[in-house]
Tab-separated table of C-alpha atoms and ligand atoms in Angstrom:
chain	number	residue	atom	x	y	z
A	762	MET	CA	-17.023	58.031	35.249
A	763	THR	CA	-18.572	56.190	32.355
A	764	HIS	CA	-15.185	56.110	30.796
A	765	LEU	CA	-13.606	54.657	33.905
A	766	SER	CA	-16.259	52.003	34.422
A	767	ARG	CA	-15.899	50.959	30.820
A	768	ARG	CA	-12.208	50.547	31.296
A	769	GLY	CA	-12.989	48.624	34.440
A	770	ALA	CA	-15.301	46.270	32.547
A	771	LEU	CA	-12.728	45.758	29.825
A	772	GLY	CA	-10.110	45.099	32.412
A	773	ALA	CA	-12.275	42.497	34.080
A	774	PHE	CA	-13.012	40.887	30.739
A	775	GLY	CA	-9.344	40.854	29.860
A	776	GLY	CA	-8.551	39.214	33.162
A	777	LEU	CA	-11.159	36.494	32.645
A	778	ALA	CA	-9.868	35.849	29.177
A	779	ALA	CA	-6.380	35.466	30.521
A	780	ALA	CA	-7.629	33.148	33.266
A	781	GLY	CA	-9.575	31.158	30.664
A	782	LEU	CA	-6.488	30.729	28.554
A	783	ILE	CA	-4.456	29.518	31.468
A	784	GLY	CA	-7.136	27.017	32.427
A	785	ALA	CA	-7.651	25.745	28.843
A	786	PRO	CA	-5.681	22.836	27.419
A	787	ARG	CA	-2.389	24.031	26.039
A	788	LEU	CA	-2.871	25.004	22.416
A	789	ALA	CA	-0.727	22.796	20.177
A	790	ARG	CA	2.205	24.747	18.856
A	791	ALA	CA	2.737	24.322	15.119
A	792	ALA	CA	5.539	21.849	14.583
A	793	GLU	CA	8.706	23.109	12.936
A	794	PHE	CA	8.481	20.237	10.407
A	795	PRO	CA	4.823	19.410	9.654
A	796	LEU	CA	4.739	16.326	7.414
A	797	LYS	CA	1.589	15.116	5.677
A	798	TYR	CA	1.293	11.430	4.875
A	799	GLY	CA	-1.516	10.098	2.655
A	800	ASN	CA	-2.530	6.521	1.855
A	801	ASN	CA	-5.338	4.538	0.241
A	802	LEU	CA	-6.278	2.132	3.047
A	803	PRO	CA	-8.964	2.229	5.752
A	804	ALA	CA	-7.785	3.424	9.177
A	805	THR	CA	-8.244	-0.087	10.605
A	806	HIS	CA	-5.670	-1.685	8.285
A	807	PRO	CA	-2.375	-2.597	10.041
A	808	LEU	CA	-0.569	-0.125	7.779
A	809	ASN	CA	-2.464	2.760	9.374
A	810	VAL	CA	-2.348	1.363	12.896
A	811	ARG	CA	1.456	1.044	12.751
A	812	ALA	CA	1.884	4.351	10.911
A	813	GLN	CA	0.025	6.086	13.751
A	814	GLN	CA	2.394	4.495	16.259
A	815	ALA	CA	5.317	5.728	14.181
A	816	ALA	CA	3.770	9.217	14.163
A	817	ASP	CA	3.430	9.196	17.973
A	818	ARG	CA	7.017	8.082	18.304
A	819	ILE	CA	8.254	10.776	15.919
A	820	ALA	CA	6.426	13.496	17.894
A	821	LYS	CA	7.874	12.200	21.159
A	822	GLU	CA	11.439	11.592	20.031
A	823	THR	CA	11.750	14.898	18.180
A	824	HIS	CA	10.101	16.707	21.143
A	825	GLY	CA	7.358	17.950	18.836
A	826	ARG	CA	9.697	19.399	16.223
A	827	ALA	CA	8.416	16.975	13.553
A	828	GLU	CA	4.780	16.034	13.250
A	829	LEU	CA	3.510	13.311	10.915
A	830	SER	CA	-0.211	13.798	10.148
A	831	ILE	CA	-1.855	10.789	8.552
A	832	PHE	CA	-4.623	11.052	5.948
A	833	PRO	CA	-5.896	7.486	5.407
A	834	ASN	CA	-8.543	6.039	3.115
A	835	ASN	CA	-7.972	8.236	0.047
A	836	GLN	CA	-8.957	11.399	1.954
A	837	LEU	CA	-6.483	13.330	-0.200
A	838	GLY	CA	-7.571	11.668	-3.450
A	839	GLY	CA	-6.853	8.340	-5.116
A	840	ASP	CA	-3.476	6.745	-5.775
A	841	THR	CA	-2.809	8.746	-8.917
A	842	ASP	CA	-3.504	12.012	-7.092
A	843	MET	CA	-1.362	11.112	-4.106
A	844	LEU	CA	1.477	10.036	-6.362
A	845	SER	CA	1.513	13.463	-8.018
A	846	GLN	CA	1.151	15.182	-4.628
A	847	VAL	CA	4.216	13.422	-3.241
A	848	ARG	CA	6.143	14.267	-6.408
A	849	SER	CA	5.268	17.961	-6.145
A	850	GLY	CA	5.802	18.070	-2.380
A	851	SER	CA	2.251	19.059	-1.476
A	852	ILE	CA	2.337	15.932	0.680
A	853	SER	CA	5.566	14.682	2.229
A	854	PHE	CA	4.876	10.947	2.310
A	855	PHE	CA	2.793	8.361	0.472
A	856	THR	CA	2.731	4.559	0.508
A	857	PRO	CA	2.026	3.469	-3.054
A	858	SER	CA	1.837	-0.229	-3.756
A	859	ALA	CA	4.672	-1.477	-5.948
A	860	LEU	CA	2.068	-1.852	-8.706
A	861	VAL	CA	1.101	1.801	-8.466
A	862	ILE	CA	4.537	3.425	-8.149
A	863	ALA	CA	5.472	1.393	-11.234
A	864	THR	CA	3.526	3.905	-13.345
A	865	LEU	CA	6.429	6.227	-12.501
A	866	VAL	CA	9.260	3.757	-11.810
A	867	PRO	CA	8.571	0.770	-14.103
A	868	VAL	CA	11.029	-1.630	-12.455
A	869	ALA	CA	9.127	-1.310	-9.160
A	870	ALA	CA	6.560	-3.812	-10.462
A	871	ILE	CA	9.201	-6.568	-10.528
A	872	ASN	CA	7.921	-8.114	-7.271
A	873	ALA	CA	4.467	-8.451	-8.837
A	874	VAL	CA	5.436	-10.781	-11.694
A	875	GLY	CA	2.727	-13.438	-11.737
A	876	PHE	CA	3.330	-16.535	-9.582
A	877	ALA	CA	6.974	-15.607	-8.945
A	878	PHE	CA	7.192	-15.751	-5.135
A	879	ARG	CA	6.275	-19.016	-3.403
A	880	ASP	CA	6.251	-17.739	0.179
A	881	TYR	CA	7.241	-14.909	2.539
A	882	ASP	CA	10.755	-16.249	3.072
A	883	GLN	CA	11.436	-15.672	-0.599
A	884	VAL	CA	9.670	-12.288	-0.516
A	885	TRP	CA	11.606	-10.734	2.354
A	886	THR	CA	14.932	-12.230	1.316
A	887	ALA	CA	14.517	-10.507	-2.035
A	888	MET	CA	12.942	-7.234	-0.924
A	889	ASP	CA	15.263	-6.711	2.065
A	890	GLY	CA	18.174	-7.738	-0.143
A	891	LYS	CA	19.476	-6.947	-3.606
A	892	LEU	CA	16.164	-6.794	-5.463
A	893	GLY	CA	14.721	-4.268	-2.999
A	894	ALA	CA	17.920	-2.192	-3.147
A	895	HIS	CA	17.722	-2.168	-6.949
A	896	VAL	CA	14.140	-0.861	-6.845
A	897	ARG	CA	14.946	1.735	-4.149
A	898	ALA	CA	17.750	3.104	-6.265
A	899	ALA	CA	15.318	3.487	-9.194
A	900	ILE	CA	12.826	5.280	-6.925
A	901	GLY	CA	15.636	7.624	-5.830
A	902	LYS	CA	16.209	8.603	-9.465
A	903	VAL	CA	12.743	10.200	-9.683
A	904	ASN	CA	13.558	12.331	-6.632
A	905	LEU	CA	11.613	10.329	-4.111
A	906	HIS	CA	13.167	8.948	-0.942
A	907	ALA	CA	12.263	5.283	-0.331
A	908	PHE	CA	12.641	3.957	3.209
A	909	GLU	CA	14.485	0.635	3.486
A	910	THR	CA	11.641	-1.404	4.916
A	911	MET	CA	8.909	-2.291	2.497
A	912	TRP	CA	5.489	-2.686	4.139
A	913	ASP	CA	3.343	-5.713	3.406
A	914	ASN	CA	0.209	-5.651	1.311
A	915	GLY	CA	0.179	-9.417	0.776
A	916	PHE	CA	-0.392	-12.187	-1.703
A	917	ARG	CA	-3.222	-11.094	-3.962
A	918	GLN	CA	-6.316	-13.316	-4.288
A	919	MET	CA	-9.200	-13.052	-6.732
A	920	THR	CA	-12.795	-12.438	-5.739
A	921	THR	CA	-15.801	-12.669	-8.039
A	922	GLY	CA	-19.498	-11.939	-7.860
A	923	SER	CA	-21.059	-14.350	-10.320
A	924	ARG	CA	-18.992	-17.549	-10.456
A	925	PRO	CA	-15.978	-19.159	-8.846
A	926	ILE	CA	-12.577	-19.399	-10.574
A	927	GLU	CA	-11.223	-22.950	-10.597
A	928	THR	CA	-8.694	-22.945	-13.440
A	929	ALA	CA	-7.124	-20.484	-15.876
A	930	GLY	CA	-9.962	-21.288	-18.306
A	931	ASP	CA	-12.373	-19.485	-15.959
A	932	MET	CA	-10.462	-16.235	-16.492
A	933	GLU	CA	-11.784	-15.964	-20.047
A	934	GLY	CA	-13.736	-12.736	-20.490
A	935	LEU	CA	-13.799	-11.977	-16.739
A	936	LYS	CA	-14.468	-8.284	-16.075
A	937	ILE	CA	-11.949	-7.717	-13.327
A	938	ARG	CA	-10.818	-4.512	-11.654
A	939	VAL	CA	-7.055	-4.192	-11.276
A	940	PRO	CA	-4.990	-1.303	-9.818
A	941	VAL	CA	-3.698	1.455	-12.077
A	942	SER	CA	-0.778	-0.694	-13.179
A	943	PRO	CA	0.492	-1.739	-16.624
A	944	LEU	CA	1.735	-5.084	-15.287
A	945	SER	CA	-1.669	-6.017	-13.857
A	946	ILE	CA	-3.389	-5.130	-17.128
A	947	ALA	CA	-0.884	-7.168	-19.160
A	948	MET	CA	-1.123	-10.153	-16.854
A	949	PHE	CA	-4.912	-10.362	-16.818
A	950	LYS	CA	-5.075	-9.844	-20.579
A	951	ALA	CA	-2.610	-12.698	-21.010
A	952	LEU	CA	-4.979	-14.809	-18.908
A	953	GLY	CA	-7.808	-13.966	-21.328
A	954	SER	CA	-9.695	-11.608	-18.978
A	955	ALA	CA	-11.050	-8.107	-19.594
A	956	PRO	CA	-9.222	-6.053	-16.919
A	957	THR	CA	-10.086	-2.442	-16.058
A	958	SER	CA	-7.740	-0.150	-14.115
A	959	LEU	CA	-9.480	1.689	-11.296
A	960	GLN	CA	-8.084	3.434	-8.248
A	961	PHE	CA	-8.727	1.630	-4.987
A	962	SER	CA	-11.112	4.409	-3.914
A	963	GLU	CA	-13.510	3.237	-6.647
A	964	VAL	CA	-13.375	-0.510	-6.072
A	965	TYR	CA	-16.267	-1.038	-3.650
A	966	SER	CA	-18.759	1.013	-5.631
A	967	SER	CA	-17.724	-0.430	-9.001
A	968	LEU	CA	-18.339	-3.957	-7.663
A	969	GLN	CA	-21.588	-2.886	-6.056
A	970	THR	CA	-22.908	-1.329	-9.264
A	971	ARG	CA	-21.462	-4.229	-11.303
A	972	ILE	CA	-19.297	-2.078	-13.519
A	973	VAL	CA	-16.905	-4.974	-12.907
A	974	ASP	CA	-17.599	-8.495	-11.668
A	975	ALA	CA	-14.300	-9.236	-9.970
A	976	GLN	CA	-11.271	-7.733	-8.215
A	977	GLU	CA	-8.049	-9.023	-6.724
A	978	ASN	CA	-6.473	-8.039	-3.401
A	979	PRO	CA	-4.890	-9.647	-0.329
A	980	LEU	CA	-7.362	-11.037	2.236
A	981	PRO	CA	-6.677	-8.358	4.901
A	982	ILE	CA	-7.823	-5.675	2.440
A	983	ILE	CA	-10.856	-7.721	1.366
A	984	ASP	CA	-11.747	-7.744	5.055
A	985	VAL	CA	-11.045	-4.161	6.190
A	986	ALA	CA	-12.503	-2.611	3.024
A	987	LYS	CA	-15.570	-4.895	3.367
A	988	LEU	CA	-15.314	-6.145	-0.201
A	989	TYR	CA	-17.002	-9.388	0.978
A	990	GLU	CA	-20.240	-7.375	1.069
A	991	VAL	CA	-20.178	-7.053	-2.711
A	992	GLN	CA	-18.436	-10.319	-3.726
A	993	LYS	CA	-19.391	-14.012	-3.326
A	994	TYR	CA	-16.378	-16.170	-4.203
A	995	CYS	CA	-12.696	-16.026	-3.408
A	996	ALA	CA	-10.067	-18.011	-5.298
A	997	LEU	CA	-6.871	-18.347	-3.238
A	998	SER	CA	-4.661	-17.831	-6.258
A	999	ASN	CA	-1.656	-16.080	-4.637
A	1000	HIS	CA	-1.020	-14.734	-8.127
A	1001	ILE	CA	0.967	-11.614	-7.124
A	1002	TRP	CA	2.896	-10.646	-4.030
A	1003	ASP	CA	2.440	-6.927	-3.419
A	1004	GLY	CA	3.936	-4.513	-0.915
A	1005	PHE	CA	3.917	-0.787	-0.185
A	1006	TRP	CA	6.951	1.454	-0.599
A	1007	PHE	CA	7.027	4.187	2.053
A	1008	VAL	CA	8.239	7.135	-0.011
A	1009	GLY	CA	8.947	10.763	0.768
A	1010	HIS	CA	9.193	13.879	-1.410
A	1011	GLY	CA	12.918	14.088	-2.163
A	1012	ARG	CA	13.554	17.762	-1.411
A	1013	THR	CA	11.416	17.810	1.751
A	1014	TRP	CA	13.318	14.788	3.002
A	1015	ALA	CA	16.730	16.157	2.061
A	1016	ALA	CA	15.988	19.447	3.861
A	1017	LEU	CA	15.293	17.795	7.225
A	1018	PRO	CA	18.097	17.984	9.812
A	1019	ASP	CA	20.026	14.716	10.208
A	1020	ASP	CA	18.802	14.053	13.748
A	1021	ILE	CA	15.162	14.388	12.642
A	1022	LYS	CA	15.816	12.144	9.642
A	1023	ALA	CA	17.334	9.514	11.918
A	1024	VAL	CA	14.302	9.492	14.236
A	1025	ILE	CA	11.845	9.296	11.337
A	1026	SER	CA	13.779	6.539	9.547
A	1027	ARG	CA	13.945	4.432	12.680
A	1028	ALA	CA	10.274	4.955	13.487
A	1029	ILE	CA	9.049	4.171	9.953
A	1030	ASN	CA	11.335	1.201	9.314
A	1031	GLU	CA	10.600	-0.415	12.675
A	1032	ALA	CA	6.854	0.187	12.305
A	1033	GLY	CA	7.076	-1.486	8.888
A	1034	LEU	CA	8.584	-4.633	10.415
A	1035	LYS	CA	5.795	-4.741	12.994
A	1036	GLN	CA	3.224	-4.211	10.256
A	1037	ARG	CA	4.601	-7.287	8.456
A	1038	ASP	CA	4.061	-9.296	11.661
A	1039	ASP	CA	0.506	-7.940	11.911
A	1040	ILE	CA	-0.280	-9.139	8.384
A	1041	ARG	CA	1.206	-12.543	9.197
A	1042	ALA	CA	-1.051	-12.833	12.264
A	1043	PHE	CA	-4.042	-11.439	10.321
A	1044	ASN	CA	-3.511	-14.110	7.628
A	1045	GLU	CA	-3.920	-16.871	10.197
A	1046	THR	CA	-7.513	-15.926	11.002
A	1047	VAL	CA	-8.832	-13.825	8.129
A	1048	GLN	CA	-10.071	-16.652	5.899
A	1049	LYS	CA	-12.308	-17.995	8.675
A	1050	GLN	CA	-13.611	-14.489	9.379
A	1051	LEU	CA	-14.416	-13.935	5.712
A	1052	GLN	CA	-16.098	-17.340	5.454
A	1053	ALA	CA	-18.287	-16.404	8.396
A	1054	LYS	CA	-19.225	-13.242	6.496
A	1055	GLY	CA	-20.380	-15.327	3.530
A	1056	LEU	CA	-17.402	-15.480	1.153
A	1057	ALA	CA	-16.955	-18.959	-0.411
A	1058	PHE	CA	-13.319	-20.061	-0.841
A	1059	ASN	CA	-11.521	-22.383	-3.202
A	1060	ARG	CA	-7.844	-22.953	-3.938
A	1061	PRO	CA	-7.088	-23.296	-7.658
A	1062	ALA	CA	-3.828	-25.026	-8.599
A	1063	PRO	CA	-1.420	-22.442	-10.052
A	1064	ASP	CA	-0.201	-24.676	-12.895
A	1065	SER	CA	-2.836	-23.828	-15.511
A	1066	PHE	CA	-2.392	-20.086	-14.804
A	1067	ARG	CA	1.389	-20.254	-15.098
A	1068	ALA	CA	1.182	-22.273	-18.295
A	1069	ARG	CA	-1.216	-19.794	-19.835
A	1070	LEU	CA	1.049	-16.854	-18.940
A	1071	ARG	CA	4.074	-18.651	-20.356
A	1072	ASP	CA	2.244	-19.575	-23.577
A	1073	ALA	CA	1.041	-15.986	-23.992
A	1074	GLY	CA	4.682	-14.833	-23.778
A	1075	PHE	CA	4.042	-12.875	-20.563
A	1076	TYR	CA	7.312	-13.801	-18.825
A	1077	ASN	CA	9.464	-13.182	-21.877
A	1078	GLU	CA	7.853	-9.836	-22.528
A	1079	TRP	CA	8.303	-8.608	-18.960
A	1080	LYS	CA	11.834	-9.925	-18.748
A	1081	GLY	CA	12.567	-7.616	-21.672
A	1082	ARG	CA	10.768	-4.691	-20.071
A	1083	PHE	CA	12.429	-5.019	-16.650
A	1084	GLY	CA	15.843	-5.715	-18.119
A	1085	GLU	CA	18.424	-8.422	-17.534
A	1086	GLU	CA	19.721	-7.098	-14.212
A	1087	ALA	CA	16.391	-6.816	-12.388
A	1088	TRP	CA	15.137	-10.084	-13.864
A	1089	SER	CA	18.200	-12.025	-12.744
A	1090	LEU	CA	17.878	-10.553	-9.239
A	1091	LEU	CA	14.277	-11.796	-9.182
A	1092	GLU	CA	15.239	-15.239	-10.522
A	1093	SER	CA	18.048	-15.559	-8.016
A	1094	ALA	CA	15.367	-15.269	-5.315
A	1095	VAL	CA	12.612	-17.404	-6.854
A	1096	GLY	CA	14.230	-19.674	-9.450
A	1097	LYS	CA	13.949	-19.717	-13.248
A	1098	LEU	CA	10.761	-18.163	-14.652
A	1099	THR	CA	11.270	-18.460	-18.403
B	1000	X2X	O1	-5.586	-0.789	-5.115
B	1000	X2X	C1	-5.356	-1.893	-4.622
B	1000	X2X	O2	-5.875	-2.923	-5.031
B	1000	X2X	C2	-4.387	-1.974	-3.471
B	1000	X2X	C3	-5.007	-1.382	-2.231
B	1000	X2X	O3	-4.034	-3.295	-3.219
B	1000	X2X	C4	-3.188	-1.226	-3.882
B	1000	X2X	O4	-2.807	-0.267	-3.289
B	1000	X2X	C5	-2.503	-1.726	-5.096
């Protein structure tokens, strides 16, 4: 009797559990191809907004077979960590800035040569054309897959805490944070500054605690990462154009079926084009927004900076480092630099 009633109770419990399961939201089935993507930018930056749209599209168009999970804002570690994770395959995708991937693929910093690009027409002609193809081929050689469309970071501007920068003379002795990038270090040394390489994850706090006095980034990043809270002045120097390469771990990418690859490529490349438009629109309003938040702007003429770089031998040195082929591809887009 006891035995029976216990079985009865269990049976009832089992039935409820089954009913509960049926009524509950469908548990997500693990995707056949789970793909982790890490980056260094806040979730509100257009790069993350458009990447999320690409992820939704990938889930839909592969009928859930591939799932791109995004880890923004250095959740998986700083740039250096994510670069080694995408090389080992512990993450599938990463969007390093050209400056950052250049620690692995030196020629990738070619787009960041100081004061090379005048405007976005020159940038996209070069990066969607032969110069971009040259860099992508070099990225392929270290067993990473680079998608065709480069995503925009922007023209980098300098912000400072203690004094404005009007001419190249004001760069003397400036303690400025730059990304983990040999080109950035060389360029700011040539300008007479005292640059320090720090990962982006450390920028806000190092400005706040005054480990450094200055940093340089495009205005959209200065806005979304709230760097205006810890900086006073912004010099619209446009000294470097910087973009993000969307790269994948080579073997993970190669192992995906062709139809999945096609969906992912389309989704990422098209999202990248939209992200460029977002940055263009952002650039039309961001200066006013930052002014309203207390940042004081000025626009130094580039001539004194260029002259100082030329006199310090910066262009000649980097022409040698990048090599004749890459340098002539850059000059065919922007004109003579040396
Ligand atoms: O670290 C930076 O300054 C950033 C966010 O622009 C890069 O990724 C290079």
